[in-house]
Structures are given as structure tokens and as C-alpha cells.
Short mmCIF file of C-alpha atoms in Angstrom, two decimals:
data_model
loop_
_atom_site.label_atom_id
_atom_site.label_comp_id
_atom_site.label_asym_id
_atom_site.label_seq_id
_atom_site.Cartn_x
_atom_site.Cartn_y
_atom_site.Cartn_z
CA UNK A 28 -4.24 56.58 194.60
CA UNK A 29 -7.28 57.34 192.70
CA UNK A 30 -10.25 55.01 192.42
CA UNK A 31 -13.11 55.32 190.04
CA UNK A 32 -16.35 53.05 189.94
CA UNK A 33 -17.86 51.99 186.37
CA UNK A 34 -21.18 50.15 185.86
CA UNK A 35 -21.74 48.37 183.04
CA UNK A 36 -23.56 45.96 181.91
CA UNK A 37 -23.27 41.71 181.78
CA UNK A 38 -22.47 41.89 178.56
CA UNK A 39 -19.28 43.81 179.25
CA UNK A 40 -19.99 47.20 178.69
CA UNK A 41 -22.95 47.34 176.55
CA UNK A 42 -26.07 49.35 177.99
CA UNK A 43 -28.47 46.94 180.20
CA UNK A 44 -31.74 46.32 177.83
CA UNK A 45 -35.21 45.75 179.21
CA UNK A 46 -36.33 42.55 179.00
CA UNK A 47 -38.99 40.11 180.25
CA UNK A 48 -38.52 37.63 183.15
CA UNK A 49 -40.51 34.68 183.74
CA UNK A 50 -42.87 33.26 186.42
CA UNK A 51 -39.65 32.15 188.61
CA UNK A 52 -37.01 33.95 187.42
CA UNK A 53 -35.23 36.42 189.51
CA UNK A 54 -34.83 40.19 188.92
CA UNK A 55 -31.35 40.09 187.56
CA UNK A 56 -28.55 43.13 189.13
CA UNK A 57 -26.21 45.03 187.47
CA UNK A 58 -22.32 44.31 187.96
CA UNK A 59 -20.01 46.32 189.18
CA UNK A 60 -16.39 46.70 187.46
CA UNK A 61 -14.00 48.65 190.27
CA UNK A 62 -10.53 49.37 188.76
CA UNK A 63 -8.03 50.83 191.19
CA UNK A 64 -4.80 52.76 190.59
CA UNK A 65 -1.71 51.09 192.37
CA UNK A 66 2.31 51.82 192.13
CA UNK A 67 4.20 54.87 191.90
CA UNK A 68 4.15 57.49 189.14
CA UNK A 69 7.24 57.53 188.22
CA UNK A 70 7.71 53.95 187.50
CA UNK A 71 4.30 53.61 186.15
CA UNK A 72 1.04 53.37 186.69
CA UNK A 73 -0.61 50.19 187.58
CA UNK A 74 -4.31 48.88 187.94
CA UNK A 75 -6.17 46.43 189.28
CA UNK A 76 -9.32 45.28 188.83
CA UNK A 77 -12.48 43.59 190.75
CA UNK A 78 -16.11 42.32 189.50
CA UNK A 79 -18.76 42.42 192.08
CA UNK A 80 -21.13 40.04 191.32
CA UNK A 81 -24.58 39.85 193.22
CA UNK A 82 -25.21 36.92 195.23
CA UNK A 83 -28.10 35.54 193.41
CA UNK A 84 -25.86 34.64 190.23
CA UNK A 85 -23.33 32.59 192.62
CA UNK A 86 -26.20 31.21 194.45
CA UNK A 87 -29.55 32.06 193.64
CA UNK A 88 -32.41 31.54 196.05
CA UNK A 89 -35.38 29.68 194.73
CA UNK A 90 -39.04 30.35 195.27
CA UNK A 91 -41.46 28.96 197.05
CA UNK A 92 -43.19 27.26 193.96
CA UNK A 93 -39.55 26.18 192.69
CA UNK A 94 -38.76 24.26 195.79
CA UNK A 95 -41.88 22.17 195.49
CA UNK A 96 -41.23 21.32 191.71
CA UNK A 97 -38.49 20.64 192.71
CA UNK A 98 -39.23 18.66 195.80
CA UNK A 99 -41.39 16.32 193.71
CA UNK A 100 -37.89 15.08 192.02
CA UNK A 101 -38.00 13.95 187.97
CA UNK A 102 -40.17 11.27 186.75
CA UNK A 103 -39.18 7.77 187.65
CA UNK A 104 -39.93 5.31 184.28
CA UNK A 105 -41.03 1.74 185.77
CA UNK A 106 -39.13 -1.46 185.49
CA UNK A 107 -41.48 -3.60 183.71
CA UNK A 108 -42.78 -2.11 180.63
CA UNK A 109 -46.28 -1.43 179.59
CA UNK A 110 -48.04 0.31 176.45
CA UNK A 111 -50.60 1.80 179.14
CA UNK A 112 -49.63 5.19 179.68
CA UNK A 113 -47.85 6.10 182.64
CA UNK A 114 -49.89 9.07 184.08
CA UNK A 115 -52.43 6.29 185.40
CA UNK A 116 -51.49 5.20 188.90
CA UNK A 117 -54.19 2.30 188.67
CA UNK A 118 -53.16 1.21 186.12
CA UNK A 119 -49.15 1.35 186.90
CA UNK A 120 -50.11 -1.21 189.39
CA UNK A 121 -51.13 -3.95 186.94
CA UNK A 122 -48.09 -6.54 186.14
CA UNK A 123 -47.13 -5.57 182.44
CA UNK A 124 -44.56 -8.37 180.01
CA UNK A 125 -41.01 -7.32 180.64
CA UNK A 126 -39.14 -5.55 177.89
CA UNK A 127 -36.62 -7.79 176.55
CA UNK A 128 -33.58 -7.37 174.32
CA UNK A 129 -34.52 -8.29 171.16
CA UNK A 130 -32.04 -11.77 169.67
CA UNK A 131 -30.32 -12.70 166.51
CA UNK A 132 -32.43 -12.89 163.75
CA UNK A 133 -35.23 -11.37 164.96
CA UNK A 134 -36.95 -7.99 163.13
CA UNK A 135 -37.59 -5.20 165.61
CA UNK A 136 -40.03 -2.53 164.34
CA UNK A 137 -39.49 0.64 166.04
CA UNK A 138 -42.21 2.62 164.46
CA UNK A 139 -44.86 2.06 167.07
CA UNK A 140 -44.25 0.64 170.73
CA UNK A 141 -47.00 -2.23 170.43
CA UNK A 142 -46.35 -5.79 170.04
CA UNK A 143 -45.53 -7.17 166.98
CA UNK A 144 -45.43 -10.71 165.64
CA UNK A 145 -41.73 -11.69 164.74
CA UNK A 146 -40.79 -14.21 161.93
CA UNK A 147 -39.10 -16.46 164.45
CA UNK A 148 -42.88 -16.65 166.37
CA UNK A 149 -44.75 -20.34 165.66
CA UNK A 150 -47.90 -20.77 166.86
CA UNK A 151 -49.04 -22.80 170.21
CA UNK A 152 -49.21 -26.16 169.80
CA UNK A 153 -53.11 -25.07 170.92
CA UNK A 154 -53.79 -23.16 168.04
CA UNK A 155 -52.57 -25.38 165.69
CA UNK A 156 -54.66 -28.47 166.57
CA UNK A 157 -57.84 -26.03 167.24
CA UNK A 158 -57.02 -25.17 163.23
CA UNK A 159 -56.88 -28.32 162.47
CA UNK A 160 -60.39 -29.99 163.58
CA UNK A 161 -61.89 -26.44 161.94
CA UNK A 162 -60.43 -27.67 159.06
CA UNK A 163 -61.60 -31.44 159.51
CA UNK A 164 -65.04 -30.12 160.19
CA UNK A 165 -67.34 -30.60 157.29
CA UNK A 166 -70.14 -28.14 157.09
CA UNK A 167 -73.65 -28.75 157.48
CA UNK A 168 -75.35 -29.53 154.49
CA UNK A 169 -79.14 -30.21 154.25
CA UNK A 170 -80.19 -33.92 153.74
CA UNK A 171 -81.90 -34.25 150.49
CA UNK A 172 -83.64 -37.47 149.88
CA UNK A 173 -82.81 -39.89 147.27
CA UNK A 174 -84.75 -39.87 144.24
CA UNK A 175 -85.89 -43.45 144.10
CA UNK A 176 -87.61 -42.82 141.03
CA UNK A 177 -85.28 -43.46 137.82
CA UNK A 178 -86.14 -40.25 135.47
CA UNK A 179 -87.96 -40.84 132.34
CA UNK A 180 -86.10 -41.53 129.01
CA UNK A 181 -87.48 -39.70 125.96
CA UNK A 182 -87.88 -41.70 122.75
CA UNK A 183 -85.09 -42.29 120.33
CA UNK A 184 -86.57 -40.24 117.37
CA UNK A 185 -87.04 -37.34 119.84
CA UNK A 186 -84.00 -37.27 121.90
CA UNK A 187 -81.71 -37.00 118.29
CA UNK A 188 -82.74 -33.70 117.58
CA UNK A 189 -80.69 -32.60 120.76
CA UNK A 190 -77.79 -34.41 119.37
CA UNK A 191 -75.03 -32.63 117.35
CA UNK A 192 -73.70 -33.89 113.56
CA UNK A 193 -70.69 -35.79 115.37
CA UNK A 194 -72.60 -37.59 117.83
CA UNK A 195 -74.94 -38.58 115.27
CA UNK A 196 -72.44 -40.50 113.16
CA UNK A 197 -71.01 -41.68 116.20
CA UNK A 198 -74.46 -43.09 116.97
CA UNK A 199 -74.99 -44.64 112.97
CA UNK A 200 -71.96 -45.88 113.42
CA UNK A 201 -72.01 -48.29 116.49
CA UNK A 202 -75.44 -49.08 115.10
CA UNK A 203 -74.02 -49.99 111.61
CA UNK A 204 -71.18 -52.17 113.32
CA UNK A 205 -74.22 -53.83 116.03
CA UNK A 206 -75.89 -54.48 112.51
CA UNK A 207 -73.93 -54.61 109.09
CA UNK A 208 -76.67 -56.07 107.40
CA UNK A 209 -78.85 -52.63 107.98
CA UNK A 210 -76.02 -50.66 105.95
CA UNK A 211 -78.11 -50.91 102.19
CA UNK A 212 -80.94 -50.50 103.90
CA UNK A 213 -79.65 -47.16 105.40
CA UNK A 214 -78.25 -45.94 102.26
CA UNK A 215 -81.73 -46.07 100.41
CA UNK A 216 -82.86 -44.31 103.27
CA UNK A 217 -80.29 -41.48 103.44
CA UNK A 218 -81.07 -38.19 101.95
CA UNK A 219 -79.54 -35.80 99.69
CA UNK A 220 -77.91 -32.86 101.46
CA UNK A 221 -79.88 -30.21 102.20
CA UNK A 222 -78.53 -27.14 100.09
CA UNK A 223 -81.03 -24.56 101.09
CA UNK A 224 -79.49 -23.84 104.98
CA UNK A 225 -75.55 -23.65 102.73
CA UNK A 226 -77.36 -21.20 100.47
CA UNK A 227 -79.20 -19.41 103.40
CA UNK A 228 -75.53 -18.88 104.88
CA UNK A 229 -74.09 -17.47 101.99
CA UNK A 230 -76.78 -15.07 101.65
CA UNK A 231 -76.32 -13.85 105.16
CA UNK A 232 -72.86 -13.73 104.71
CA UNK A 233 -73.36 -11.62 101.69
CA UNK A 234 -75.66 -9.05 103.05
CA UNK A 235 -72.80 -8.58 105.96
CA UNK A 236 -70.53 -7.40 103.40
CA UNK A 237 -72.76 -4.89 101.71
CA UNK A 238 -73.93 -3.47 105.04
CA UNK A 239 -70.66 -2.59 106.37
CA UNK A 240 -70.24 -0.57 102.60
CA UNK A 241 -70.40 3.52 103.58
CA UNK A 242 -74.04 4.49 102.60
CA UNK A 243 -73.04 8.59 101.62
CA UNK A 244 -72.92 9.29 97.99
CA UNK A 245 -69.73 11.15 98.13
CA UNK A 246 -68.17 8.01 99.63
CA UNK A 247 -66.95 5.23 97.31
CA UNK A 248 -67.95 1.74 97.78
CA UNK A 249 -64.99 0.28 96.23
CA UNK A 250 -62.31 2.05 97.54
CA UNK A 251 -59.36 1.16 100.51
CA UNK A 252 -61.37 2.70 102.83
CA UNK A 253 -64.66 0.70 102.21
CA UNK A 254 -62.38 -2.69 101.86
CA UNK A 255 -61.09 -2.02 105.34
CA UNK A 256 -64.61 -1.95 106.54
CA UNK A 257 -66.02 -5.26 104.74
CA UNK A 258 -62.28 -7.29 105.43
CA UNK A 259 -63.99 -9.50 108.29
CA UNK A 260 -67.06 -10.00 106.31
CA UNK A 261 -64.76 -11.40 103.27
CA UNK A 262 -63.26 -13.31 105.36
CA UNK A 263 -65.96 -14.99 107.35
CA UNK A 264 -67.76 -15.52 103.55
CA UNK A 265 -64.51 -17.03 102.32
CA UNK A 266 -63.98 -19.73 105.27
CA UNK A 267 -67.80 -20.43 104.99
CA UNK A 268 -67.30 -21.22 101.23
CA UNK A 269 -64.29 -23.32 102.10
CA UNK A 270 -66.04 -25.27 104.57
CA UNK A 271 -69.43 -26.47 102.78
CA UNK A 272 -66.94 -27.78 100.11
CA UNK A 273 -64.73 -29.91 102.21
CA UNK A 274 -68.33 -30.91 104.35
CA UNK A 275 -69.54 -32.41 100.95
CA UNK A 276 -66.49 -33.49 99.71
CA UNK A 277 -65.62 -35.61 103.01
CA UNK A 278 -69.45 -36.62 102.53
CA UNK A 279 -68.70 -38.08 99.73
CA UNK A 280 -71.97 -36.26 98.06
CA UNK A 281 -70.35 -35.79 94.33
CA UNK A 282 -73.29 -34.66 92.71
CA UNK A 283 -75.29 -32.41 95.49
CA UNK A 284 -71.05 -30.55 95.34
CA UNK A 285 -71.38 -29.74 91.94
CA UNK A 286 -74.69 -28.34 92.58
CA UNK A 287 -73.78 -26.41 95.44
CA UNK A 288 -70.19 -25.25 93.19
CA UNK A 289 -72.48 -23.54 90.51
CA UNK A 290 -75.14 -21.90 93.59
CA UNK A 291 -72.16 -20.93 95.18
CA UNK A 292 -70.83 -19.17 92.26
CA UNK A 293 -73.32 -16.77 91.56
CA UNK A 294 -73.01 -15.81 95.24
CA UNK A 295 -69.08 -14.67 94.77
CA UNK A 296 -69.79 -13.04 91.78
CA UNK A 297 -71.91 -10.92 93.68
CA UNK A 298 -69.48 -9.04 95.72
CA UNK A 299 -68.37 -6.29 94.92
CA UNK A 300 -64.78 -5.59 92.99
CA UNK A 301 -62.36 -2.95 94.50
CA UNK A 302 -60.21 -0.90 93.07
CA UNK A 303 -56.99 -2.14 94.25
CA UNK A 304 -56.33 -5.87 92.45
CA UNK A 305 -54.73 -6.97 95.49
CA UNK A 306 -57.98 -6.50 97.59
CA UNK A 307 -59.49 -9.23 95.00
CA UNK A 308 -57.74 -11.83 96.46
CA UNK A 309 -60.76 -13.23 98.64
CA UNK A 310 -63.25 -13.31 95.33
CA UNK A 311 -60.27 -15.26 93.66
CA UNK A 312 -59.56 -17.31 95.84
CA UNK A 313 -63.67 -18.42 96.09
CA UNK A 314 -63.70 -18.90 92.35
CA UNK A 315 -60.51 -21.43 92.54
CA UNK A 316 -61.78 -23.61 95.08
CA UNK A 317 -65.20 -23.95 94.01
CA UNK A 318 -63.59 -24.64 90.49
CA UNK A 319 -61.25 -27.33 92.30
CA UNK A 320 -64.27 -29.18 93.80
CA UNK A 321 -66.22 -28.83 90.68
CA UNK A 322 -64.04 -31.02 88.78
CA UNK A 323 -63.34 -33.24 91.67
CA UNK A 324 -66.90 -33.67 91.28
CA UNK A 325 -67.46 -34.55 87.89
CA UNK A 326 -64.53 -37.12 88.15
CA UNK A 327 -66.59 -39.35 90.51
CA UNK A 328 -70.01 -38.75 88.95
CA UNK A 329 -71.54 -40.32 86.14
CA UNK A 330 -74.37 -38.41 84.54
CA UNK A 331 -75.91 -38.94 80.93
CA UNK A 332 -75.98 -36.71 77.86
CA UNK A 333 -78.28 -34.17 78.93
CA UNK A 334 -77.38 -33.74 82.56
CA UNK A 335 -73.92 -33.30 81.32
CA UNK A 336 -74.52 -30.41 78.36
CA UNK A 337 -77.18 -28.68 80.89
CA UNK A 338 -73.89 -28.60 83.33
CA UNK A 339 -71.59 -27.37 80.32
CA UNK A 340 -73.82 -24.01 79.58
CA UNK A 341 -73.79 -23.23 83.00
CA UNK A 342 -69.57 -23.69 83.05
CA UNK A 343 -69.30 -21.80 80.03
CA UNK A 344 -71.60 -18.89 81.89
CA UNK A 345 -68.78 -18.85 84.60
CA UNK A 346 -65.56 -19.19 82.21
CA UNK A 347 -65.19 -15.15 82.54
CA UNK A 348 -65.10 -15.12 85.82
CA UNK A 349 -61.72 -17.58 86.95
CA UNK A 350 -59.28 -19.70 84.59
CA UNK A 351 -59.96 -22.36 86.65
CA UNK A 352 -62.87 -22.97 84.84
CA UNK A 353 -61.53 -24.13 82.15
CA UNK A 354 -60.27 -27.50 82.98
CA UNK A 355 -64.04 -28.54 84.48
CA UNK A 356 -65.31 -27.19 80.30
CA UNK A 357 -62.45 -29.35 78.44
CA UNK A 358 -63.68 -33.06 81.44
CA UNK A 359 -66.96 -32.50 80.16
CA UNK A 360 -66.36 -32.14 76.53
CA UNK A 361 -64.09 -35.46 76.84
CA UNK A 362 -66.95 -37.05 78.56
CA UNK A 363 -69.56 -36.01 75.79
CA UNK A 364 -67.13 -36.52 73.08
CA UNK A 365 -66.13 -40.51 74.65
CA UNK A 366 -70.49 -40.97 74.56
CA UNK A 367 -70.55 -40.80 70.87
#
């Protein structure tokens, strides 16, 4: 019977490779693979085969260092936990809150290991009333001491001029019911309305318009583009025109509105015409009121022969400008024509 002896490697006949062992690691041995031949010839041949393993892969010895790693056993996690860190042995000692199992209902955040409030929490009875007499506490504020003295009232005719148009009639009013008697009186006294500060807003309102025209040569001043420019101007100049007439007309003031009508006038005709018709709207729309409040006007005023053809050049002087004109021309003429 023939025996042969074959080395190879752990990896089952591969070639053993150098490689690098650690600190604690043991120089590994090769294995031995014995095959024997057993049996007769002529019936066949038979093997049988053995692995010889070295001892320190069925039970390796340990080193000296290993034994005391491994002597000082696997680290033991306390009972009670504790967001202090374990390495500290001082502080290991110190009694820490017992981890508890968190109920129904309640929201566990597991991103950090501190101490979180819940939603279920409320506040110590404690901390509630201590909140409660901050809350009653008023701060400290300074003692100031009374004024004793009453302040002084300003005369009548000075403190008006702070007043505004509606608390002045409210003011002539209560004084006119205290005193009915004082109302002709009054009325001799009153005033005509005061048409320079109307005019001095028109003007203004005017020279808005005309500023926000394009000043280059090449640019027109009449165009789309220079409408879209002066729109706001028209239209602050069109409710300012709208509101002096109704101011005069609720006034009752017939003849100081037809004044204002014909100074008002000249002021429309003044700005400028586009080219698109449609963009005319605001200048037409002047001309037809003021011609509306002009004839309201001359309805409830009675004025003699030469007030009234004075008035009828100036109409006439206007009659290219709106239609509307026309019906304050033919009240006139019926007036002058009833006089004879």
C-alpha cells in the first residue's frame, strides 16, 4: 500500500499567499491532506483520506495581552439611565431619572437622548400660580403730579382758524339754533366765496399736466404715449372741477357759480387736445358739467339787463367749445327778451 503526503493550502489547494497578521493574531500553519491507498488491486483501488489540522485552529492559545482584555469582561450599561456619559466613574455614582416606557399617546423623539417636553406634560400647580401674580403685577410707573392748574383757553376768534370747514358749520349751526334771531344778522355778514384759492387749484392742476408732457422735439405732445403720461393729472383736474361745482352749488352761492363756470372754462380750454378723440373724454366731460351748473345758475339768479348781456358775450365766446352751451345762450335770451 502506497502512501503519498500533499500540502496544500486552507483554501483547498490553492498556493498559501503572504499576508499580514495583527497585534494578537497567531502565525497561521499549513494543513496537511494524507490520502492512503487501501484494498486489493484486483478489485480496485481504494483511498482514504485525513486532514491534519494544527492545534491552534481547534483551540488556539491566547496571549498574554488577550487574556487581560479579556479578563476585564464587556461593558456593563447601568440600570438607571443618565445623559452623562458613562466613561465617568464619579459621575456614574450620581442617582440619574429612570428610563421609562414611553405610554399611549405620548410623542417619543428619538433624534437626541435628552429630555423632551411631551404634549401630555401640564405644568406644576407652582408654576402656574408663580405666572399668575407676574401677570397680576403692575409695573412701576413714575408718579407724576396732578396738574392743578386748568390750561389756558385761547380766544374764540383765534382758536377757529384750527378748525376745519365741517366743524365750522357745525359750530354756526348750534349757535344759529342757541340764537335764531342772529340768522339775518349773519347773512349780511357772510361773504362771497373766495374764488381766487378754486382758481389757484386749477392752475396747479394745469401746470401738472403740461409738466408730465415729453420735453424732446422729436417727441409729440399729443400723442398715446404723452396721454399715458398726463392720465392722472386729467384726472385729478377733472374731480377738482367736479368738486368746486357741487361745493358752490350745495352752498347755495348762484351767482359766485356762474362766475367760477366761465373762470373755469378758460382753464379746460387750455389743455391740450390729443390725437385720439377718445382721449378727449376728460376735456368733454369738464365742458358739460360746468355748462350744467351754469344754467343751474342762471335759473336761481336774478340779474338786470346789463349783467345779463355782459354774461351772454362771454357764453357765446364758449359756444365752440361744447353743445352744452347752448341751452345757457337760448335762458338768457328768454330772460332779455321777457325784460322788454
Amino acid at each position: 500500500m502506497a502512501e503519498g503526503v500533499v500540502l496544500l493550502g486552507p483554501s483547498g489547494g490553492e498556493p498559501v499567499a503572504h499576508r499580514t497578521r495583527g497585534a494578537l493574531e497567531e502565525i497561521p500553519r499549513p494543513a496537511t491532506f494524507t490520502l492512503r491507498q487501501t484494498g486489493n488491486p484486483a478489485n480496485g483501488l481504494t483511498f482514504s483520506a485525513t486532514v491534519n489540522l494544527p492545534s491552534s485552529y481547534l483551540s488556539p492559545t491566547p496571549s498574554p495581552d488577550e487574556l487581560v482584555i479579556r479578563g476585564r469582561g464587556r461593558r456593563s450599561l447601568p440600570l438607571e439611565w443618565s445623559p452623562i456619559p458613562i466613561e465617568s466613574p464619579v459621575k456614574r455614582m450620581e442617582k440619574t431619572p429612570l428610563k421609562r416606557s414611553p405610554g399611549k399617546g405620548m410623542i417619543v423623539l428619538r433624534s437626541s437622548p435628552r429630555k423632551r417636553l411631551q404634549l401630555s406634560d401640564t405644568p406644576p400647580k407652582e408654576l402656574l400660580e408663580s405666572r399668575r401674580m407676574m401677570m397680576q403685577m403692575s409695573p412701576i410707573v413714575k408718579k407724576c403730579r396732578s396738574l392743578t392748574v386748568s390750561p389756558v383757553q385761547s380766544p374764540p376768534e383765534v382758536a377757529i382758524k384750527g378748525l376745519t370747514q365741517h366743524q365750522l358749520v357745525d359750530v354756526l349751526n348750534s349757535v344759529l339754533e342757541r340764537h335764531p334771531e342772529l340768522k339775518d344778522e349773519i347773512s349780511d355778514i357772510l361773504p362771497q366765496p373766495d374764488l381766487k384759492q378754486m382758481e389757484e387749484k386749477l392752475n396747479q392742476q394745469k401746470k401738472c399736466i403740461f409738466k408730465a408732457l415729453p420735453v424732446s422735439r422729436l417727441a409729440s405732445k399729443t400723442d398715446s404715449p404723452a396721454y399715458n403720461k398726463a392720465s392722472p393729472h386729467l384726472s385729478n383736474f377733472k374731480k377738482t372741477v367736479q368738486e368746486q361745482c357741487t361745493q358752490l352749488a350745495e352752498a347755495e352761492q348762484w351767482a359766485s357759480l356762474i362766475d367760477y363756470t366761465l373762470i373755469a372754462w378758460s382753464y379746460v380750454r387750455a389743455t391740450p387736445q390729443w390725437d385720439a378723440s377718445h382721449h378727449n373724454n376728460t376735456r368733454r366731460f369738464c365742458f358739460k358739467t360746468l355748462a350744467q351748473y351754469c344754467l343751474q345758475g342762471l335759473k336761481e339768479v336774478k340779474w338786470n339787463r346789463d349783467q345779463l348781456e355782459n354774461l351772454l358775450k362771454k357764453l357765446e365766446q364758449c359756444r365752440s367749445d361744447h353743445d352744452e352751451v347752448e341751452h345757457c345762450i337760448e335762458h338768457v335770451q328768454t330772460v332779455l327778451s321777457n325784460m322788454q
